[in-house]
Coordinates of C-alpha atoms in Angstrom, one line a residue:
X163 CA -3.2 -10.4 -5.7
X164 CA -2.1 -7.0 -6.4
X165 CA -1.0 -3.8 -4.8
X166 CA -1.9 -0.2 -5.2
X167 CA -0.2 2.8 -4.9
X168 CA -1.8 6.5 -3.8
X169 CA -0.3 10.0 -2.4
X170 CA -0.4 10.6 1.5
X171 CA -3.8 11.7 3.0
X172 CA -3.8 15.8 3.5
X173 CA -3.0 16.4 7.1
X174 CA -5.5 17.3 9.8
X175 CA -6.0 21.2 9.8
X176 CA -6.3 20.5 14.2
X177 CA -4.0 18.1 15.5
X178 CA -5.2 14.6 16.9
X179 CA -6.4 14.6 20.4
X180 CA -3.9 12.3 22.9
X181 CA -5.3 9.1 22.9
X182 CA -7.1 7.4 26.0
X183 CA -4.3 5.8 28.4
X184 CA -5.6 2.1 27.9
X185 CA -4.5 2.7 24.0
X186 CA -1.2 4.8 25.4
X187 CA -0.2 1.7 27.2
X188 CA -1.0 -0.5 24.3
X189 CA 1.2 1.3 22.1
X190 CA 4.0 0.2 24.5
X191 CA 3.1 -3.2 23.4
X192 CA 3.0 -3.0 20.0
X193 CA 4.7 -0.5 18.1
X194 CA 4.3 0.3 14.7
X195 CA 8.0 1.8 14.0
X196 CA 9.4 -0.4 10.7
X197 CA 6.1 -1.6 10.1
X198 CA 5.0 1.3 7.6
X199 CA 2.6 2.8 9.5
X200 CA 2.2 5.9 9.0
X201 CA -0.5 8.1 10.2
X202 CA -0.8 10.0 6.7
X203 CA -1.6 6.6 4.9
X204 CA -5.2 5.2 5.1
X205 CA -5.6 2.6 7.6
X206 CA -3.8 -0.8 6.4
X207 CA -1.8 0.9 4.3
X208 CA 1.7 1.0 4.5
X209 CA 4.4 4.7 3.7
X210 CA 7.5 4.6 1.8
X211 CA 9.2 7.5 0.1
X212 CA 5.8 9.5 0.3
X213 CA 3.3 7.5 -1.0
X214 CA 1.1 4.9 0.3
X215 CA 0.9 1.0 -0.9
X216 CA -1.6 -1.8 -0.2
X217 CA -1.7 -5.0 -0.6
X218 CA -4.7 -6.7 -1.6
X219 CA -5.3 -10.5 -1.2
X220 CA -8.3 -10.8 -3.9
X221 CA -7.7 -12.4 -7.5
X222 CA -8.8 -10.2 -10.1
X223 CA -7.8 -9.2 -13.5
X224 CA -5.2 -6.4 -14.6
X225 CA -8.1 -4.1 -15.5
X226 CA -10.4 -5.5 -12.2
X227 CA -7.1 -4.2 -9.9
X228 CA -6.5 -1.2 -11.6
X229 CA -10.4 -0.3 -11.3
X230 CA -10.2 -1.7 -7.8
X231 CA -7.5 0.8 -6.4
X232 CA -8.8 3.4 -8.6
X233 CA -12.0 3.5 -6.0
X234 CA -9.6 3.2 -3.1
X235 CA -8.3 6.9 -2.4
X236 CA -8.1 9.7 -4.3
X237 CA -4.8 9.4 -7.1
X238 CA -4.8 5.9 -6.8
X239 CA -3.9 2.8 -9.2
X240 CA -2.0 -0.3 -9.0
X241 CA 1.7 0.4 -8.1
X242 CA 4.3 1.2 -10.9
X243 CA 7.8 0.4 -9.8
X244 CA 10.1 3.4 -10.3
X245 CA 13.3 2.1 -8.9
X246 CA 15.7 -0.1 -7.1
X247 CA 14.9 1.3 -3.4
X248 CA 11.2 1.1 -4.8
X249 CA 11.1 -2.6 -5.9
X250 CA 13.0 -3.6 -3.1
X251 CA 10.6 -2.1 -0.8
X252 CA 7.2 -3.6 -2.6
X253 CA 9.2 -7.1 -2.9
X254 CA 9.1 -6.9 1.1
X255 CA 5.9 -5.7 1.3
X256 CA 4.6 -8.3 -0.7
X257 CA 6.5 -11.2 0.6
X258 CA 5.2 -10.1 4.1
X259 CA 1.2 -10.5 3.4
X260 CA 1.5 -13.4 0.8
X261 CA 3.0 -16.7 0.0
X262 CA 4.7 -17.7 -3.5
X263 CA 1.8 -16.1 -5.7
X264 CA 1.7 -13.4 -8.9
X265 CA 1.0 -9.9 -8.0
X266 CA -0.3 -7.2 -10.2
X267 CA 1.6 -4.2 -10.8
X268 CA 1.4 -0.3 -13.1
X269 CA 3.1 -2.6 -16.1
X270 CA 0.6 -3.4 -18.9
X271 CA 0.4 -3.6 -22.6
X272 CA -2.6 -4.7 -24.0
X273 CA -1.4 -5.1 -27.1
X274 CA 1.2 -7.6 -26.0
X275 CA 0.1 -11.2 -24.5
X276 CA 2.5 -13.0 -22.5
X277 CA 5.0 -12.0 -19.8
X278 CA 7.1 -9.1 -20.4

């Protein structure tokens, strides 16, 4: 397991048309506020602070992942933790989709073997 990290999708140069009312009145029934949604993310992605994160439920290696996200979107490679708020956030995220399991991060040294 492992997640990646990429910049917001560009916004639409024509704004969305309203959506159908059978999806309006779905959206009464499930509503993405505090989920993460975020309609400048890719689909199953989820926004914080401006960037976009996904969590991927395959078992690969360090350099698999990183190749992996790398074909995802545009800027994109496994996430690199920058700070408190940021950890916190991924720790959710993570403990949301998966169940006592490692997850790849940005954090490698190949010339060191071992945990760091």
């Amino acid at each position: 397991m492992y997640m990646c990290l990429s910049s917001p999708l560009p916004l639409p140069l024509l704004p969305p048309l309203p959506p159908p009312p059978a999806i309006f009145s779905l959206g009464f029934l499930f509503s993405p506020t505090g989920t993460g949604a975020d309609p400048s993310c890719p689909f199953e992605w989820s926004s914080y602070n401006g960037h976009c994160y996904k969590v991927v439920k395959k078992f690969r290696s360090w350099p698999e992942a990183e190749m992996f996200c790398r074909q995802q979107e545009e800027g994109s490679h496994l996430a690199s933790i920058q700070s408190l708020a940021e950890s916190a956030y991924v720790a959710n995220l993570v403990s949301r989709n998966v169940v006592l399991i490692n997850v790849w991060i940005g954090l490698s040294d190949p010339q060191k073997v071992g945990p760091f």
